[in-house]
Amino acid sequence: MSEEKSLNFIEEIISQDLALGKYESILTRFPPEPNGYLHIGHAKSICLNFGLAKHFGGKTNLRFDDTNPAKEDIEYVDSIKEDVKWLGFEWAKECYASDYFDQLYAFAVILIEKGLAYVDDSTAEEIAQQKGTPTVPGTGNDYRNRSIQENLELFAAMKAGKFADGEKVLRAKIDLASPNMHMRDPLLYRIKRAHHHRTGDAWCIYPMYDFAHGQSDSIENITHSICTLEFIPHRALYDWCIEQLGIYASHQYEFARLNMTYTVMSKRKLLQLVEEGHVESWDDPRMPTISGMRRRGYTAGSIRDFCDRIGIAKRENIIDLSLLEFCVREHLNKIAQRRMVVTNPIKLIITNYDKGEEVLHSENNPEDPNGGTREVPFSNELWIEREDFMEEPTKKYFRLGPGLSVRLKSAYIVTCESFEKDAAGNITTVHVTYHPDSKSGQDTSGMHVKGTLHWVSAKHAVPVVLNEYDRLFKVEDLAAAEGDFKDYINADSLKKVIAYAEPALSNDGLDARFQFLRKGYFYQDTKSTKDHLVFNRTVTLKDTWAKEQKK
RNA sequence: UGCCUGAUUGUGUAACGGUAGCACGACUGUUUUUGGUGCAGUUUGUCUUGGUUCGAAUCCAGGUCAGGCAACCA
């Protein structure tokens, strides 16, 4: 009982708020802008926001922060909803900042009436210049002194489409000398004639983030508005708007965004990878997007577990990819169907096997006692991995070599008698004799071997394509790497290999999770068909032999 | 030469003035019909200098380092 998990700092705040009776229940929100696909960094935020609500008995809204029609699209809205659902979360309400455009406009009018906002005719460059720098205070302009009446009329004219794009903006009148740059008369509205995916052409002025986000939170009665660290300087403005408008006081809290080794986590960079063809699409299995990871074979549960393990804090961080891999292996180990697939084959001929063929049985998952077995055809001609035979075995090599014995998984123990090479000196065929009394499950041979190999009966084998993925980038910390991030793209992040699979694989469902014995975890690609099976490697198995060899 | 965050082992994350713990990684050993899994173990850490205190990762002061802030983006 005393080993309850310690609370993160946001959970501390909420549990205090609740204990103090500040709220009866909490309401959080996940507020993506529909301008791209969600990635693992968003998953952290989703798990946080929905997790908080679940933990404290509250609710979470899904809100699209769609205030910039130039970049947004319904395609993204749909993918975001799909991803959140797939991750296993249900939102209380589906909201859109654009649903509040009328209300937001009314809020702006209130600020103008209070003398706290004005229409500025300056160009973007002039405004930037007048803002000063972090160490030099900004300077005002004459527009700042316009009368309330004039501002009211001009703002109405802006809305009515009387001005060209960029001709005027609405600004808050706060403090041009503030040490916080965001308080130096921030822009509230800009004129932009762009077709909005929901409001169409009804508006030609759109609110800025700072004027839309906090008020949207307030309108929905969000109690805890959680965002990432870069919004810390915005908080003063967030609070200012709410206070001046006298509306429901939502509060903003910030945590550190997720960074991961060997990948990038910004929509801009991910978009670049897609547009420049470094990957196939947003859901390319090498992408850190939710859709990419789903296609690669990650389970929603393993992603939730990952988000749970990385924790929530305010310091910058970079999480090892190995933690994500650990989470998915741990889950997949429990649920994946075991199958045998040979990727780089050499022929194994059993010289004393005269039964022609027989059907053997192999367990689907040794971790699951109720997992059952499947039929695996066996014959005197098999495929085995090229790397499972060594002409001159080294000391700790437990596999096949002249005179050596191994077990064929779920079948018999075989002993190598001879082998053949082609003209180039490559091994082509290995001849073995099998031990009839060593049959799996009824072994009376008394023999003990160190190695067990996976195999596929040659005449029953089904050809499949395997996408073997590796990390997208060659360096751990892209943020610390100098120059263009694209210089560090791993050119070998995808290897397509043709492999021989046991026939059971062609009868398995599309959603099945597989472990190809001794190879890794695989998941059928979205483009896979019955006649052309394609599997994506989610993650390899841990390979202590490979490590041993490197020594 | 401003303001705002932050600094605990290789990477994350706890410890709320009282034994610096947990996870991943790495490394041993062991089990195993997957060199997988499981099990047992090991693993040079509180940025720095002062101060307060019986006692400081924690409180205070100074310093150092890292990140953020000057888009008609979110």
XYZ file of C-alpha atoms (C1' of nucleotides) in Angstrom:
625
model
C 0.000 0.000 0.000
C 2.828 2.341 0.802
C 4.428 1.659 -2.559
C 2.088 4.006 -4.360
C 3.814 5.646 -7.261
C 5.001 9.132 -6.436
C 3.116 11.941 -8.108
C 4.614 14.140 -10.780
C 4.528 17.874 -10.184
C 1.289 18.398 -12.095
C -0.427 15.612 -10.199
C 0.779 17.273 -6.995
C -0.817 20.554 -8.038
C -4.085 18.897 -8.971
C -4.326 16.843 -5.854
C -3.748 19.973 -3.789
C -6.355 21.886 -5.778
C -8.801 19.095 -5.181
C -7.944 18.801 -1.496
C -8.436 22.533 -1.090
C -11.821 22.287 -2.743
C -10.773 24.586 -5.556
C -12.519 22.288 -8.017
C -15.084 19.570 -7.705
C -13.574 17.764 -10.626
C -10.971 18.548 -13.215
C -11.223 19.111 -16.950
C -8.132 18.913 -19.139
C -7.764 19.195 -22.876
C -5.564 17.969 -25.680
C -5.300 20.871 -28.156
C -3.485 19.957 -31.392
C -3.378 22.248 -34.382
C -4.624 20.190 -37.340
C -1.608 20.973 -39.495
C 0.200 17.640 -39.379
C 0.171 14.148 -38.028
C 0.578 13.318 -34.371
C 3.897 11.921 -33.176
C 5.208 10.175 -30.071
C 5.733 13.573 -28.440
C 1.999 14.201 -28.770
C 1.417 10.765 -27.291
C 3.185 11.979 -24.164
C 0.808 14.942 -23.974
C -2.233 12.791 -24.745
C -1.340 10.258 -22.076
C -0.695 13.091 -19.627
C -3.931 14.960 -20.233
C -6.212 11.949 -20.495
C -4.265 10.136 -17.769
C -4.685 13.044 -15.359
C -8.419 13.085 -15.933
C -8.634 9.362 -15.453
C -6.507 9.436 -12.314
C -8.511 12.200 -10.676
C -11.940 11.279 -11.990
C -12.237 14.140 -14.449
C -12.654 14.538 -18.187
C -10.655 15.600 -21.207
C -11.705 17.524 -24.281
C -10.175 17.108 -27.684
C -9.826 20.598 -29.089
C -8.517 21.539 -32.471
C -6.589 24.769 -32.334
C -7.617 25.751 -35.838
C -6.910 29.458 -35.965
C -4.561 29.443 -38.939
C -6.490 28.238 -42.004
C -3.446 28.591 -44.234
C -1.808 25.534 -42.718
C -4.703 23.415 -41.608
C -6.742 20.713 -43.218
C -9.537 18.263 -42.523
C -7.150 15.431 -43.423
C -5.196 16.208 -40.295
C -8.307 16.491 -38.152
C -9.319 12.984 -39.183
C -5.898 11.473 -38.602
C -5.624 13.088 -35.181
C -8.974 11.689 -34.102
C -7.997 8.258 -35.346
C -4.675 8.348 -33.524
C -6.129 9.474 -30.198
C -8.770 6.764 -30.398
C -6.233 4.149 -31.353
C -4.141 5.098 -28.345
C -7.162 4.112 -26.302
C -8.604 7.413 -25.136
C -12.101 8.876 -25.271
C -12.648 12.592 -25.189
C -15.596 14.193 -23.435
C -16.196 16.806 -26.138
C -14.822 17.376 -29.593
C -14.152 21.102 -29.769
C -12.746 23.565 -32.258
C -11.328 26.992 -31.586
C -13.153 27.975 -34.756
C -16.461 27.249 -33.003
C -15.633 30.178 -30.753
C -14.851 32.739 -33.458
C -17.959 34.798 -32.705
C -17.320 34.721 -28.988
C -13.652 35.554 -29.489
C -14.609 38.497 -31.663
C -16.914 39.736 -28.913
C -14.061 39.380 -26.409
C -11.860 41.525 -28.623
C -14.538 44.196 -28.768
C -14.663 44.217 -24.978
C -10.924 44.822 -24.810
C -11.249 47.682 -27.275
C -14.065 49.182 -25.251
C -11.897 48.998 -22.157
C -9.161 50.819 -24.015
C -6.999 47.723 -23.916
C -6.733 47.005 -27.616
C -6.138 49.049 -30.753
C -5.957 48.732 -34.484
C -2.442 49.188 -35.833
C -1.792 50.034 -39.496
C 1.928 49.321 -39.294
C 3.560 46.683 -41.452
C 4.902 43.474 -39.926
C 8.419 44.852 -40.223
C 7.544 48.103 -38.506
C 5.854 46.299 -35.660
C 8.820 43.988 -35.218
C 11.113 46.957 -35.117
C 8.966 48.877 -32.682
C 8.936 45.935 -30.321
C 12.567 46.519 -29.472
C 14.775 43.649 -28.368
C 14.956 41.644 -25.149
C 17.365 44.228 -23.788
C 15.918 47.338 -25.421
C 12.352 48.484 -24.667
C 9.922 48.893 -27.516
C 8.585 52.205 -28.774
C 5.017 53.089 -29.426
C 3.415 54.595 -32.500
C 0.548 56.986 -33.101
C -1.940 54.218 -33.824
C -1.626 53.253 -30.184
C -3.473 56.422 -29.256
C -6.485 55.938 -31.478
C -9.806 56.548 -29.807
C -11.962 53.706 -28.630
C -14.614 54.702 -31.136
C -12.170 54.693 -34.020
C -10.784 51.311 -32.956
C -14.282 49.875 -32.734
C -15.080 51.086 -36.242
C -11.797 49.941 -37.724
C -12.024 46.504 -36.141
C -15.555 46.105 -37.490
C -14.260 47.162 -40.887
C -11.474 44.597 -40.634
C -14.053 41.915 -40.015
C -16.200 43.236 -42.836
C -13.344 42.759 -45.275
C -12.730 46.437 -45.971
C -8.955 46.024 -45.844
C -6.398 43.948 -47.629
C -4.519 41.120 -45.968
C -1.837 42.484 -43.687
C -3.080 46.041 -43.912
C -4.127 46.224 -40.282
C -3.937 44.163 -37.101
C -5.606 44.333 -33.728
C -3.157 44.592 -30.864
C -3.508 44.463 -27.107
C -2.361 47.616 -25.357
C -0.229 46.368 -22.498
C 3.371 47.421 -21.999
C 5.902 48.102 -24.728
C 8.708 48.110 -22.198
C 7.855 44.784 -20.575
C 10.818 42.489 -20.019
C 8.517 39.775 -21.354
C 8.467 40.247 -25.113
C 5.044 38.653 -25.311
C 3.543 41.503 -23.309
C 4.779 44.223 -25.692
C 1.392 44.845 -27.268
C 0.908 41.375 -28.752
C -1.124 40.866 -31.916
C -4.647 39.644 -31.318
C -6.115 39.469 -34.812
C -4.730 39.494 -38.317
C -6.450 39.795 -41.689
C -6.017 36.635 -43.723
C -8.151 35.594 -46.650
C -7.790 31.856 -46.575
C -10.405 29.163 -46.826
C -10.955 27.629 -43.420
C -11.694 23.899 -43.332
C -14.687 24.483 -41.071
C -15.810 28.098 -41.308
C -15.152 28.361 -45.018
C -14.969 31.982 -46.117
C -17.118 33.385 -43.330
C -14.137 35.133 -41.789
C -11.265 37.138 -43.139
C -9.805 37.920 -39.739
C -8.462 35.196 -37.491
C -7.396 35.315 -33.842
C -3.794 34.612 -32.927
C -2.865 31.702 -30.680
C -2.505 33.918 -27.644
C -5.962 35.331 -28.048
C -7.642 32.049 -28.868
C -6.091 29.465 -26.626
C -6.669 30.792 -23.147
C -10.158 32.002 -23.989
C -11.018 28.635 -25.496
C -9.838 27.013 -22.288
C -11.976 29.437 -20.350
C -15.068 28.908 -22.487
C -14.803 25.154 -21.950
C -14.071 25.609 -18.234
C -10.777 23.781 -18.507
C -9.325 23.635 -15.010
C -5.756 22.650 -15.850
C -4.387 23.693 -19.210
C -1.178 21.792 -19.753
C 1.333 22.700 -22.408
C 5.039 22.523 -23.114
C 7.858 24.656 -21.742
C 8.143 27.079 -24.659
C 4.788 28.547 -23.656
C 6.008 29.693 -20.255
C 6.457 33.296 -21.420
C 2.934 33.209 -22.846
C 1.414 32.502 -19.458
C 1.452 36.154 -18.383
C -0.579 37.023 -21.461
C -2.860 34.022 -20.956
C -3.671 35.271 -17.468
C -3.926 38.900 -18.586
C -6.628 38.164 -21.179
C -8.676 36.124 -18.754
C -8.397 38.766 -16.068
C -9.253 41.727 -18.303
C -12.199 39.863 -19.785
C -13.326 38.746 -16.349
C -14.037 35.224 -17.576
C -13.565 31.758 -16.066
C -9.991 31.436 -14.870
C -8.310 28.441 -16.418
C -4.676 27.987 -15.436
C -1.717 27.018 -17.545
C 1.031 24.610 -16.451
C 4.075 23.618 -18.455
C 6.115 20.430 -18.754
C 9.129 19.485 -20.858
C 8.403 18.060 -24.276
C 9.701 14.665 -25.314
C 12.928 14.247 -27.228
C 14.198 10.876 -28.348
C 17.526 9.617 -29.544
C 17.973 8.927 -33.266
C 14.892 10.827 -34.370
C 13.385 14.283 -34.763
C 10.228 15.478 -33.127
C 9.111 18.625 -34.876
C 6.235 18.729 -37.315
C 8.267 20.982 -39.552
C 11.125 18.513 -39.855
C 8.835 15.523 -40.186
C 6.967 17.325 -42.951
C 10.282 17.943 -44.661
C 11.183 14.257 -44.523
C 7.889 13.427 -46.205
C 7.934 16.177 -48.809
C 11.526 15.604 -49.840
C 11.001 11.875 -50.120
C 13.366 10.739 -47.400
C 10.501 8.586 -46.204
C 7.435 7.386 -48.083
C 4.734 9.141 -46.112
C 3.627 10.401 -42.715
C 2.886 6.813 -41.756
C 6.183 5.434 -42.982
C 7.129 2.876 -40.311
C 10.394 4.703 -39.690
C 8.591 7.882 -38.680
C 8.035 8.697 -34.998
C 4.419 9.473 -35.868
C 1.639 7.568 -34.143
C 0.451 6.346 -37.528
C 3.961 5.292 -38.509
C 4.489 3.428 -35.286
C 1.104 1.776 -35.606
C 1.985 0.605 -39.113
C 5.333 -0.619 -37.892
C 3.622 -2.806 -35.316
C 3.874 -0.872 -32.085
C 0.932 -1.568 -29.827
C -1.059 1.229 -28.227
C -0.425 -0.405 -24.857
C 3.317 -0.303 -25.289
C 3.208 3.393 -26.214
C 1.072 4.149 -23.170
C 3.501 2.203 -21.011
C 6.388 4.167 -22.497
C 4.701 7.491 -21.778
C 4.113 6.327 -18.254
C 7.735 5.384 -17.722
C 9.366 8.548 -19.060
C 7.731 10.681 -16.419
C 6.737 14.335 -16.399
C 9.091 17.100 -15.312
C 10.298 20.533 -16.365
C 13.856 19.743 -17.348
C 14.906 19.180 -20.925
C 15.337 15.520 -21.684
C 16.291 13.051 -24.346
C 14.923 9.573 -23.905
C 16.840 6.532 -25.094
C 15.177 4.787 -27.997
C 16.033 1.598 -26.106
C 13.354 2.377 -23.532
C 10.691 2.494 -26.240
C 12.050 -0.752 -27.648
C 11.982 -2.329 -24.225
C 8.319 -1.380 -23.802
C 7.246 -2.828 -27.121
C 9.281 -6.019 -26.685
C 7.821 -6.540 -23.263
C 4.289 -6.298 -24.597
C 4.852 -8.214 -27.804
C 6.652 -11.032 -26.014
C 3.432 -11.733 -24.181
C 1.060 -11.586 -27.132
C 2.983 -12.323 -30.333
C 2.419 -15.545 -32.271
C 5.689 -17.395 -32.866
C 6.419 -18.313 -36.464
C 9.499 -19.482 -38.329
C 10.894 -17.477 -41.228
C 14.277 -17.905 -42.927
C 15.710 -14.770 -44.483
C 19.065 -15.747 -45.934
C 18.656 -19.421 -46.750
C 20.929 -22.357 -47.345
C 19.578 -25.833 -48.001
C 19.647 -28.460 -45.286
C 19.234 -32.037 -46.501
C 18.488 -34.812 -44.040
C 20.069 -37.836 -45.636
C 18.511 -40.498 -43.444
C 14.981 -39.119 -43.326
C 12.935 -41.497 -45.447
C 9.406 -40.612 -44.324
C 9.150 -37.977 -47.054
C 7.317 -35.548 -44.806
C 5.309 -35.274 -41.617
C 3.355 -32.662 -39.718
C 4.838 -31.396 -36.485
C 3.341 -29.117 -33.856
C 4.887 -26.039 -32.347
C 3.634 -23.775 -29.568
C 2.262 -20.416 -30.638
C 3.586 -18.627 -27.606
C 5.667 -20.173 -24.832
C 4.642 -17.268 -22.570
C 0.998 -18.204 -22.911
C 0.019 -21.673 -21.678
C -3.324 -21.327 -23.453
C -1.802 -20.132 -26.692
C -2.142 -23.510 -28.358
C -0.046 -24.973 -31.120
C 0.076 -24.832 -34.890
C 0.943 -27.385 -37.521
C 4.343 -27.113 -39.128
C 5.213 -29.334 -42.102
C 8.586 -31.051 -41.941
C 10.493 -32.836 -44.697
C 13.949 -33.957 -45.702
C 14.747 -30.662 -47.411
C 14.700 -27.551 -45.274
C 15.856 -23.974 -45.423
C 17.990 -22.712 -42.577
C 19.806 -19.416 -42.059
C 23.176 -19.034 -43.711
C 24.568 -17.657 -40.480
C 23.564 -20.813 -38.645
C 26.309 -22.798 -40.338
C 30.023 -22.192 -39.983
C 32.637 -24.119 -41.869
C 35.167 -23.557 -39.123
C 33.180 -22.890 -35.948
C 34.623 -20.552 -33.347
C 34.748 -21.419 -29.673
C 31.346 -20.278 -28.403
C 29.473 -21.070 -31.616
C 26.469 -23.211 -30.689
C 25.141 -23.784 -34.180
C 25.871 -26.064 -37.098
C 29.318 -26.964 -38.381
C 31.103 -30.106 -39.485
C 30.350 -32.797 -36.927
C 28.215 -30.514 -34.765
C 24.671 -31.204 -33.624
C 21.764 -28.858 -33.064
C 18.060 -29.137 -32.467
C 15.672 -28.029 -35.149
C 12.991 -26.150 -33.241
C 9.993 -28.365 -32.429
C 11.524 -31.175 -34.533
C 14.611 -33.329 -34.258
C 18.241 -33.129 -33.343
C 20.446 -33.298 -36.420
C 24.167 -33.857 -36.853
C 26.166 -32.337 -39.683
C 27.880 -34.855 -41.918
C 29.060 -32.794 -44.868
C 28.471 -29.643 -46.873
C 28.704 -28.308 -50.427
C 30.012 -25.074 -51.856
C 29.494 -23.364 -55.161
C 32.245 -22.181 -57.487
C 32.529 -18.912 -55.567
C 33.131 -20.755 -52.337
C 29.747 -20.034 -50.772
C 28.049 -22.726 -48.767
C 25.023 -23.991 -50.670
C 23.948 -27.183 -48.976
C 24.486 -28.863 -45.642
C 23.952 -32.602 -45.250
C 22.859 -33.906 -41.878
C 21.514 -37.082 -40.327
C 18.633 -36.833 -37.898
C 18.061 -38.729 -34.693
C 14.579 -40.313 -34.852
C 14.349 -40.731 -31.073
C 14.961 -37.019 -30.434
C 11.571 -35.840 -31.623
C 10.412 -32.772 -29.809
C 8.212 -33.595 -26.857
C 9.093 -37.284 -26.899
C 12.864 -37.142 -26.833
C 14.413 -40.352 -25.508
C 17.767 -39.847 -27.172
C 19.447 -38.479 -24.086
C 21.345 -36.099 -26.328
C 22.007 -32.535 -25.226
C 22.694 -29.757 -27.672
C 23.356 -26.099 -27.032
C 21.784 -24.610 -30.115
C 18.271 -24.618 -31.482
C 17.632 -23.415 -35.014
C 14.507 -22.220 -36.762
C 13.820 -23.740 -40.176
C 11.242 -24.017 -42.958
C 10.394 -27.027 -45.090
C 11.593 -26.136 -48.592
C 8.674 -27.550 -50.508
C 6.106 -25.974 -48.168
C 7.771 -22.606 -47.827
C 5.858 -19.422 -48.624
C 7.784 -16.465 -50.016
C 7.286 -13.224 -48.093
C 8.827 -9.775 -48.092
C 10.310 -8.412 -44.902
C 10.880 -4.712 -44.286
C 13.764 -4.563 -41.853
C 13.843 -1.112 -40.339
C 16.698 0.561 -38.583
C 16.905 3.962 -36.899
C 16.167 6.924 -39.166
C 19.215 8.933 -38.129
C 22.822 8.094 -37.482
C 23.402 10.291 -34.452
C 21.823 10.084 -31.017
C 21.144 13.716 -30.360
C 19.996 15.593 -33.448
C 19.588 18.819 -31.488
C 23.241 18.740 -30.520
C 24.464 17.784 -34.001
C 25.843 20.610 -36.099
C 24.441 21.577 -39.455
C 21.382 20.315 -41.282
C 19.568 17.451 -39.603
C 19.143 15.783 -42.967
C 22.888 15.268 -43.202
C 22.483 12.645 -40.522
C 19.819 10.544 -42.204
C 20.645 6.851 -42.092
C 20.729 5.676 -45.701
C 20.274 2.065 -44.565
C 17.170 2.595 -42.485
C 15.199 0.154 -44.638
C 16.253 -3.201 -45.996
C 13.722 -5.149 -48.015
C 14.473 -8.846 -47.954
C 12.742 -11.821 -49.481
C 12.312 -14.659 -47.043
C 10.857 -18.149 -46.740
C 8.066 -18.507 -44.241
C 6.247 -21.465 -42.797
C 2.819 -21.870 -44.439
C 0.824 -21.045 -41.296
C 1.692 -17.409 -41.878
C -0.494 -17.102 -44.958
C -3.551 -18.095 -42.943
C -3.036 -15.628 -40.118
C -5.172 -12.535 -39.719
C -4.071 -9.069 -40.668
C -3.948 -7.803 -37.130
C -1.860 -10.612 -35.700
C 1.398 -9.774 -33.968
C 4.264 -12.072 -34.765
C 7.589 -13.014 -33.418
C 9.653 -14.590 -36.145
C 11.794 -16.883 -34.071
C 15.253 -15.540 -33.368
C 14.612 -12.605 -35.736
C 12.296 -10.093 -34.134
C 8.728 -8.901 -33.921
C 6.830 -8.351 -37.150
C 3.502 -6.919 -38.214
C 1.759 -7.156 -41.549
C 2.144 -3.985 -43.589
C -0.916 -2.072 -44.740
C 0.061 -2.897 -48.317
C 0.376 -6.618 -47.683
C -1.977 -8.918 -49.626
C -2.704 -12.636 -49.505
C -0.617 -13.216 -52.626
C 2.131 -10.859 -51.652
C 2.757 -10.966 -47.932
C 4.748 -8.054 -46.540
C 5.830 -7.769 -42.934
C 7.339 -4.819 -41.123
C 9.893 -5.463 -38.470
C 8.686 -3.669 -35.368
C 11.835 -4.341 -33.376
C 14.536 -6.964 -33.283
C 14.952 -9.434 -30.485
C 17.704 -8.744 -28.015
C 20.763 -10.357 -29.479
C 23.464 -11.198 -26.960
C 25.227 -13.360 -29.523
C 25.706 -10.390 -31.824
C 27.227 -8.497 -28.906
C 29.454 -11.415 -28.047
C 30.731 -11.503 -31.623
C 31.695 -7.852 -31.560
C 34.106 -8.469 -28.725
C 24.867 41.668 -21.677
C 17.378 41.997 -19.991
C 13.519 38.452 -18.552
C 11.943 33.359 -17.834
C 12.936 27.937 -16.971
C 16.050 24.293 -15.352
C 20.616 21.365 -13.349
C 20.375 14.086 -9.068
C 24.788 7.752 -12.308
C 25.263 6.615 -19.625
C 19.581 8.033 -20.184
C 15.104 9.127 -17.662
C 12.810 9.774 -12.959
C 12.039 9.688 -7.210
C 13.490 11.291 -2.349
C 8.760 17.428 0.091
C 15.372 19.068 6.261
C 16.767 12.762 8.550
C 19.817 5.683 5.003
C 20.338 9.088 -2.437
C 16.036 4.815 -4.501
C 13.503 2.926 -9.096
C 13.397 1.920 -14.424
C 16.000 1.511 -19.040
C 20.966 0.652 -20.769
C 25.602 -1.785 -19.787
C 28.092 -5.931 -17.403
C 28.185 -11.011 -14.511
C 26.041 -15.536 -13.417
C 21.863 -18.959 -13.953
C 17.624 -21.326 -16.427
C 15.952 -22.364 -21.306
C 13.901 -26.897 -27.454
C 14.266 -18.915 -29.490
C 22.086 -16.849 -27.921
C 14.498 -14.708 -26.898
C 11.877 -14.931 -22.036
C 12.524 -15.665 -16.762
C 15.601 -15.467 -12.295
C 19.908 -13.625 -9.184
C 23.565 -9.966 -8.935
C 26.982 -5.701 -10.352
C 26.696 -0.675 -12.146
C 32.307 5.820 -10.191
C 25.396 10.378 -9.375
C 23.118 15.335 -6.065
C 26.735 21.661 -11.350
C 30.026 24.971 -8.127
C 31.419 28.187 -3.824
C 29.849 29.847 0.640
C 25.938 30.153 4.514
C 21.769 28.409 7.948
C 21.162 23.655 10.731
C 22.647 18.441 15.289
C 21.727 17.124 10.135
C 21.091 19.967 3.252
C 19.931 16.931 -3.214
C 16.175 19.654 -0.498
C 16.403 26.151 2.709
C 19.413 31.050 1.712
C 23.222 33.979 -1.141
C 26.729 34.300 -5.152
C 28.664 31.902 -9.458
C 28.732 28.340 -13.697
C 26.349 25.760 -17.490
C 22.047 24.469 -20.554
C 17.399 25.759 -22.792
C 13.510 29.395 -24.001
C 11.778 34.550 -25.280
C 11.987 39.884 -30.143
C 6.563 34.746 -36.467
C 0.459 38.948 -39.058
C 2.881 30.247 -36.550
C 0.954 27.135 -32.752
